[in-house]
PDB file of C-alpha atoms in Angstrom:
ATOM      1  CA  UNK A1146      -9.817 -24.296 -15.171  1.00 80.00           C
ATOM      2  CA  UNK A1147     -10.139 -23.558 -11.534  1.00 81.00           C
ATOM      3  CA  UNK A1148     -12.353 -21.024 -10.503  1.00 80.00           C
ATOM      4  CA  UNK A1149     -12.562 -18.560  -7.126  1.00 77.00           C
ATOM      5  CA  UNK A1150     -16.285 -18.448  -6.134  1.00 80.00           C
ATOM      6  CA  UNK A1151     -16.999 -15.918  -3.474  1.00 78.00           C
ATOM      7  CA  UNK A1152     -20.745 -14.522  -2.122  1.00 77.00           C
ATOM      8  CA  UNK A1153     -21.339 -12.117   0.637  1.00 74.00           C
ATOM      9  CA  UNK A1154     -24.816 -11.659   2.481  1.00 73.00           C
ATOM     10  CA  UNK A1155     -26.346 -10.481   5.815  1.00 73.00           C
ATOM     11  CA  UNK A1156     -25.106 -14.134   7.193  1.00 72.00           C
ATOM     12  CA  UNK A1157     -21.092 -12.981   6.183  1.00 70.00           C
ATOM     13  CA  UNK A1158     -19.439 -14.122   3.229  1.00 71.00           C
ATOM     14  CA  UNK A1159     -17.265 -17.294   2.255  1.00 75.00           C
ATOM     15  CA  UNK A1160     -15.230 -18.084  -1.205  1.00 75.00           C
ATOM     16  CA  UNK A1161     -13.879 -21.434  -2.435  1.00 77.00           C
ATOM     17  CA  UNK A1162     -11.721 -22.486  -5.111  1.00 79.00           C
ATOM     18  CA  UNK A1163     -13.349 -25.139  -7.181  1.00 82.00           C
ATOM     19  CA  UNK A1164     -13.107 -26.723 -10.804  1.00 85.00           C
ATOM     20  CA  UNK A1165     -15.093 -25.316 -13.538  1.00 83.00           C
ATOM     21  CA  UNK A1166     -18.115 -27.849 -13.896  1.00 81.00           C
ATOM     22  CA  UNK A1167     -18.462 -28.866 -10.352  1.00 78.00           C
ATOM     23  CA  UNK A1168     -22.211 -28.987  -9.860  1.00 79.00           C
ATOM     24  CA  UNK A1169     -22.190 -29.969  -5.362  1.00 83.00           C
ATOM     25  CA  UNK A1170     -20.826 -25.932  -4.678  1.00 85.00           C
ATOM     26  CA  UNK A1171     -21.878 -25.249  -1.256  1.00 85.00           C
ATOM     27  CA  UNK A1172     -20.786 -21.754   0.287  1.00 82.00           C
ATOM     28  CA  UNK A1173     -21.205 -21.321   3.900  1.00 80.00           C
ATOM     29  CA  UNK A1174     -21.752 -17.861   4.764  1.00 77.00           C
ATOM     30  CA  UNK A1175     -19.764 -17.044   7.857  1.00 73.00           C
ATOM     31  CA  UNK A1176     -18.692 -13.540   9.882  1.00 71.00           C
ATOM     32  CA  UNK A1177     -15.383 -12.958   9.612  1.00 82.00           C
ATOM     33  CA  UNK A1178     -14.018  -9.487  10.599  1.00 89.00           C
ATOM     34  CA  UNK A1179     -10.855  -8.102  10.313  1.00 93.00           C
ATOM     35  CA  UNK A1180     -10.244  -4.568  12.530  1.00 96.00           C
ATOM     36  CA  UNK A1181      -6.942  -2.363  11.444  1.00 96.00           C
ATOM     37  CA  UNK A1182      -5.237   0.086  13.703  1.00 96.00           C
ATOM     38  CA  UNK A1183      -3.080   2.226  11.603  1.00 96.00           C
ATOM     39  CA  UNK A1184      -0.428   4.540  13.174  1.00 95.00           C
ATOM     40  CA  UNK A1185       2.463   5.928  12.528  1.00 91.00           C
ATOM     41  CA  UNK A1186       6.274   5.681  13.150  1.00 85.00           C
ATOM     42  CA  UNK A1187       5.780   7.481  16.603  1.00 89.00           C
ATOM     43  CA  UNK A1188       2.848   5.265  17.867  1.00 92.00           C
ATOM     44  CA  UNK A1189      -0.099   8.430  16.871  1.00 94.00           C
ATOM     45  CA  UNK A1190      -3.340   7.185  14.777  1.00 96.00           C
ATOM     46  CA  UNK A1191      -3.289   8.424  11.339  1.00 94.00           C
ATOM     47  CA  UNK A1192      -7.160   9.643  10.687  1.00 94.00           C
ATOM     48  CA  UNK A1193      -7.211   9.337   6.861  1.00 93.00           C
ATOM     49  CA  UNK A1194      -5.815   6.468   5.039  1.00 92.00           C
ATOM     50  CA  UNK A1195      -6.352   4.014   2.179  1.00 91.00           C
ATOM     51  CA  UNK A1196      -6.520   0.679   3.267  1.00 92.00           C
ATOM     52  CA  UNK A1197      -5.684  -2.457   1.137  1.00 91.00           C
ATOM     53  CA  UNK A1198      -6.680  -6.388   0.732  1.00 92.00           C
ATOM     54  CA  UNK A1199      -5.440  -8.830  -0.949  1.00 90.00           C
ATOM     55  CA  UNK A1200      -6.472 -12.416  -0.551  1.00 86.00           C
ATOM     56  CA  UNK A1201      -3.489 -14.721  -0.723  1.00 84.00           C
ATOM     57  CA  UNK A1202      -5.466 -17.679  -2.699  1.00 75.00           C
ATOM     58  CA  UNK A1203      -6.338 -15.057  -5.029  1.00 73.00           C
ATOM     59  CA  UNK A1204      -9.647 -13.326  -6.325  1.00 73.00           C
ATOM     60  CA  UNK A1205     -11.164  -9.794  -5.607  1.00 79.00           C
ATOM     61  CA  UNK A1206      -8.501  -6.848  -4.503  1.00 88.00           C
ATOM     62  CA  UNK A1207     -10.763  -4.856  -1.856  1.00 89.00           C
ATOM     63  CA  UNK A1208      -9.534  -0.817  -1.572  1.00 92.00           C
ATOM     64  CA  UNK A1209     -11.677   1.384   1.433  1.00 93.00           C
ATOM     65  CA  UNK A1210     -10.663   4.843   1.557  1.00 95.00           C
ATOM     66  CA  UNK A1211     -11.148   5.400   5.381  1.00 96.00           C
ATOM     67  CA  UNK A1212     -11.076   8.656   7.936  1.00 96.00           C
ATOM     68  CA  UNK A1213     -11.208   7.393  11.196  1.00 95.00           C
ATOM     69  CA  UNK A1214     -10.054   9.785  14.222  1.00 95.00           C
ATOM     70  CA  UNK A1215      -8.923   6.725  16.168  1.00 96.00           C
ATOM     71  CA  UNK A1216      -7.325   5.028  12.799  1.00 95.00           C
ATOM     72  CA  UNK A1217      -9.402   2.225  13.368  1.00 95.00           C
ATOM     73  CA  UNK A1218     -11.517   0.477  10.816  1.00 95.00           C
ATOM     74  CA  UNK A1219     -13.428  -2.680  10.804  1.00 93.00           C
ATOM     75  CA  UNK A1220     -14.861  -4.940   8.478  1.00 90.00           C
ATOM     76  CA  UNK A1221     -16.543  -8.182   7.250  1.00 85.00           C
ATOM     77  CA  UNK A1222     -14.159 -10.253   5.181  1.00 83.00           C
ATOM     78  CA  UNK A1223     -14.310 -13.935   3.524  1.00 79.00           C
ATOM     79  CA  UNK A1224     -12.219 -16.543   5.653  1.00 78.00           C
ATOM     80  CA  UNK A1225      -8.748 -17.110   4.395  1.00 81.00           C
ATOM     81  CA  UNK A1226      -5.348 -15.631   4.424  1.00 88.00           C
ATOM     82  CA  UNK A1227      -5.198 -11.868   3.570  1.00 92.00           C
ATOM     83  CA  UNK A1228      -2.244  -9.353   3.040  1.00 93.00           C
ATOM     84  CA  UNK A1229      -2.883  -6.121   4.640  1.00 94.00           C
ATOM     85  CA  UNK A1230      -1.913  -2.668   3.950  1.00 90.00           C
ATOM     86  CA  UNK A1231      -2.265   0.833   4.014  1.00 91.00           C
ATOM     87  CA  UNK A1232      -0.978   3.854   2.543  1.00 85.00           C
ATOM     88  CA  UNK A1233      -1.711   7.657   3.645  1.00 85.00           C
ATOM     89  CA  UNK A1234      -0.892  11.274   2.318  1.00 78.00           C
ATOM     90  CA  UNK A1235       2.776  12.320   3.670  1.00 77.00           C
ATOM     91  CA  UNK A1236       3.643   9.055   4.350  1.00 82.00           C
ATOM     92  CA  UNK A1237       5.102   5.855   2.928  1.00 75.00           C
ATOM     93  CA  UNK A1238       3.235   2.247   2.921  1.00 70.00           C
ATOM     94  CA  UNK A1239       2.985   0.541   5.946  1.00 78.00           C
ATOM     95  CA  UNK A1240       4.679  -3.045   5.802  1.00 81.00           C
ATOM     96  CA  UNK A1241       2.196  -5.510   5.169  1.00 88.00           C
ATOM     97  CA  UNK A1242       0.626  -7.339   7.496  1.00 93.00           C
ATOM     98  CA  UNK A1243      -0.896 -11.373   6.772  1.00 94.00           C
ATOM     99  CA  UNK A1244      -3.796 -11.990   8.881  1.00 95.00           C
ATOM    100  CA  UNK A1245      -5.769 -15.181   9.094  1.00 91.00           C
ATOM    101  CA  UNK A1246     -10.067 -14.480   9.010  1.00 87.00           C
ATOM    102  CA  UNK A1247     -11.385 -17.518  10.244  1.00 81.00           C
ATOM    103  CA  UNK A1248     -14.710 -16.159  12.065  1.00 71.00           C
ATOM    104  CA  UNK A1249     -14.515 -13.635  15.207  1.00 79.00           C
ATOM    105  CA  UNK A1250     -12.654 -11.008  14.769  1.00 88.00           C
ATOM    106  CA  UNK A1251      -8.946 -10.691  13.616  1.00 92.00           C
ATOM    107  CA  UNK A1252      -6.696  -7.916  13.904  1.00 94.00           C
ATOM    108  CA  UNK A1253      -3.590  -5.888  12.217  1.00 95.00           C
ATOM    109  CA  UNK A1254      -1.610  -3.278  13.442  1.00 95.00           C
ATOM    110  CA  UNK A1255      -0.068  -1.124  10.274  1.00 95.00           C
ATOM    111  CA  UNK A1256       2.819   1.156  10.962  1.00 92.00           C
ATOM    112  CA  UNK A1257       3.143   4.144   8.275  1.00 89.00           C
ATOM    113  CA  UNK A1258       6.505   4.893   7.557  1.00 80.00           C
ATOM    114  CA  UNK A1259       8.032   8.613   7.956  1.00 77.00           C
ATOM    115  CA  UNK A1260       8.169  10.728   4.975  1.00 80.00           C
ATOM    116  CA  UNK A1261       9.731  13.978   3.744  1.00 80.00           C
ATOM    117  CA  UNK A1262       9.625  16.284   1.391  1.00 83.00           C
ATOM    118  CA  UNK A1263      12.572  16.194  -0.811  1.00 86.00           C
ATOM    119  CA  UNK A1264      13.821  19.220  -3.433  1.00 91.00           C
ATOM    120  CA  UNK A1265      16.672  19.831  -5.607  1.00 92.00           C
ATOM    121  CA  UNK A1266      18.199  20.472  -8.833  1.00 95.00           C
ATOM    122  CA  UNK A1267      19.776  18.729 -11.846  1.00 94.00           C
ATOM    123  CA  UNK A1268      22.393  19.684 -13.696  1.00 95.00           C
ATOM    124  CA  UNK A1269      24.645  18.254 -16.310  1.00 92.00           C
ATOM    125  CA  UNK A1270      27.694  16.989 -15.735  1.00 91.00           C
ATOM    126  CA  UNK A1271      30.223  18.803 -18.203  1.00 93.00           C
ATOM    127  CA  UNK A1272      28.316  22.570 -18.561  1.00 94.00           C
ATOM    128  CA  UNK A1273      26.719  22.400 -15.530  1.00 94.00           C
ATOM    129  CA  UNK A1274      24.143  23.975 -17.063  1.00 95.00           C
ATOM    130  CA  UNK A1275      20.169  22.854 -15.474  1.00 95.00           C
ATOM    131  CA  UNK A1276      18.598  19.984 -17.005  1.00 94.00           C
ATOM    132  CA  UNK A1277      14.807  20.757 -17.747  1.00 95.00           C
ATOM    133  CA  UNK A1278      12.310  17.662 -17.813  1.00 94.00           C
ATOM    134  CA  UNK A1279      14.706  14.879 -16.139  1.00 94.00           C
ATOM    135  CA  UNK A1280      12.139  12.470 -14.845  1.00 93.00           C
ATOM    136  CA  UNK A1281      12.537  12.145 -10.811  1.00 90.00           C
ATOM    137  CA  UNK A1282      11.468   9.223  -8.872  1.00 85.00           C
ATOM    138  CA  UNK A1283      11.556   7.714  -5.170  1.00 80.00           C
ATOM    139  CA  UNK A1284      13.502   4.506  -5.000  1.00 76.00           C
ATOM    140  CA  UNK A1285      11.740   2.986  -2.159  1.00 66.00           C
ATOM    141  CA  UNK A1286      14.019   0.528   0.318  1.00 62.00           C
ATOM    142  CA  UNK A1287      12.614  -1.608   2.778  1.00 56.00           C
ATOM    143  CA  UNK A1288      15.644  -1.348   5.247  1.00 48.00           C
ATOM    144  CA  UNK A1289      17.488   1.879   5.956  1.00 46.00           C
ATOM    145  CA  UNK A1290      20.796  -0.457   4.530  1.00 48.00           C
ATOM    146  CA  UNK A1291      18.748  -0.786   1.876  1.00 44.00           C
ATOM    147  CA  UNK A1292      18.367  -4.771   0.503  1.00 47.00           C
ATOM    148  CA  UNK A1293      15.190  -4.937  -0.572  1.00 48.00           C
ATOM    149  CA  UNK A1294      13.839  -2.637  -3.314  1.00 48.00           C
ATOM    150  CA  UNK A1295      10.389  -1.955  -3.570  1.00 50.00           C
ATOM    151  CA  UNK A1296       9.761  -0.177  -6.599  1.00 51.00           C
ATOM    152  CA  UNK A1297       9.356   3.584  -8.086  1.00 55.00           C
ATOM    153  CA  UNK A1298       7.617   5.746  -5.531  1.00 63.00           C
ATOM    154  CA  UNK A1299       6.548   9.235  -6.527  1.00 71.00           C
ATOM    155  CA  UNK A1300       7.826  11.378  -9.255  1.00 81.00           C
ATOM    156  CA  UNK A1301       8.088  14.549 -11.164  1.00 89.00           C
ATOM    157  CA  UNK A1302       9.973  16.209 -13.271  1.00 93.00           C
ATOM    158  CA  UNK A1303      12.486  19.343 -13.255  1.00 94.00           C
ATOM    159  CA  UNK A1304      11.458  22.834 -14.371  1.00 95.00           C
ATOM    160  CA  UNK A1305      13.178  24.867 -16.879  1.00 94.00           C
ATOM    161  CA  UNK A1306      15.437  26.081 -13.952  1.00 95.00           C
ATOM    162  CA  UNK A1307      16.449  21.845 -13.437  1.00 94.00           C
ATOM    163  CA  UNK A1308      14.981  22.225 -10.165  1.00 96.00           C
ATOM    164  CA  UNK A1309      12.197  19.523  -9.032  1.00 94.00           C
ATOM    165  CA  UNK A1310       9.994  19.005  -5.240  1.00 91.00           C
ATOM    166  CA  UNK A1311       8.626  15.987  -4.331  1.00 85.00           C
ATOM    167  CA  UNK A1312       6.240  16.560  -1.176  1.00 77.00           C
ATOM    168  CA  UNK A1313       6.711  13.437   0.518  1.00 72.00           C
ATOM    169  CA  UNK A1314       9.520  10.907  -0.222  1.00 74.00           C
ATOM    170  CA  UNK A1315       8.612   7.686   2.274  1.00 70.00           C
ATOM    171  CA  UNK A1316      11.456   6.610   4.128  1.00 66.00           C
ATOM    172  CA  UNK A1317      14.439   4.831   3.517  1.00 68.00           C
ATOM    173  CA  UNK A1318      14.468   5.944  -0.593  1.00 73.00           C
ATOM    174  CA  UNK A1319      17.038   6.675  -2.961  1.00 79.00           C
ATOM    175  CA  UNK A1320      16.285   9.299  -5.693  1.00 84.00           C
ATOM    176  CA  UNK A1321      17.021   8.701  -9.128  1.00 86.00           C
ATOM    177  CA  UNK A1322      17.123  11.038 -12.426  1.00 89.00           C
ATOM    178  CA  UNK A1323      16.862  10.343 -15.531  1.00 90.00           C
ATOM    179  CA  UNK A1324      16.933  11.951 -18.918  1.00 90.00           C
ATOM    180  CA  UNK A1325      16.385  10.682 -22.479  1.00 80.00           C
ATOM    181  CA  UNK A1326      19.709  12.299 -24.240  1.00 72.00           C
TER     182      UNK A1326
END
């Protein structure tokens, strides 16, 4: 099978894809940084975020919570092709960014999409009675006409009143109940 070799040391780090049994592996170990602004919709840093990277030719998934005044945050990477993104408390993901880390430094500039808190109720249909423990979840949209779904976002589910809260719904989303009878 084919197999992603990476190693990381004071030099940098580097990571190849080679064939299982190949006995001439050679890693070069090379800087390569990668520094992330991350704002949000209005252009403001956003201090404490989760950042995420994952390397196109595949292998290791790096996570870095980060708190950062200026919402900057640098660091050493493998060369290749990475997707970037990040993801904060009251707001929705940022659209992902694909940088290229070929030594010196690379950069990506994540916008965090608005949020809101959303509440409400659930009742049913006929005796408009409230419907306790309806399961609640974000539709997130990528586009406010929304053509590109993104998956289930946060969710809860209603009280005994049919009532629900979701602090922070990221922006364009649909909300969607559903209950097992």
């Amino acid at each position: 099978g084919v197999l992603l070799v990476e190693a990381e040391g004071e030099q940098g780090s580097a990571a190849a894809r080679v064939v299982a049994g190949t006995a001439d592996l050679v890693l070069r170990l090379a800087r390569g940084k990668l520094k992330v602004w991350v704002a949000d919709d209005r252009g403001r840093a956003v201090s404490d975020f989760a950042l995420t990277l994952v390397p196109r030719s595949g292998g290791l998934v790096r996570r870095f919570p980060v708190l950062s005044p200026t919402g900057t945050f640098t660091l050493d990477l493998p060369g290749g092709i990475w997707t970037v993104t990040a993801s904060a408390p009251g707001y929705g993901d940022a659209t992902p960014a694909v940088v290229e880390i070929k030594g010196g430094e690379s950069e990506a500039r994540l916008a965090l999409t608005p949020a809101m808190a959303v509440k409400g109720a659930v009742r049913d249909a006929v005796t408009k009675l409230p419907v306790r423990g309806a399961q609640i979840s974000v539709m997130r949209l990528a586009s406010p006409d929304g053509y590109r779904f993104l998956g289930r976002g946060d969710s809860t589910t209603t009280d005994g009143n049919g009532d629900f809260f979701l602090s922070a719904a990221a922006l364009p989303a649909s909300i969607e109940a559903r209950h097992p009878q």
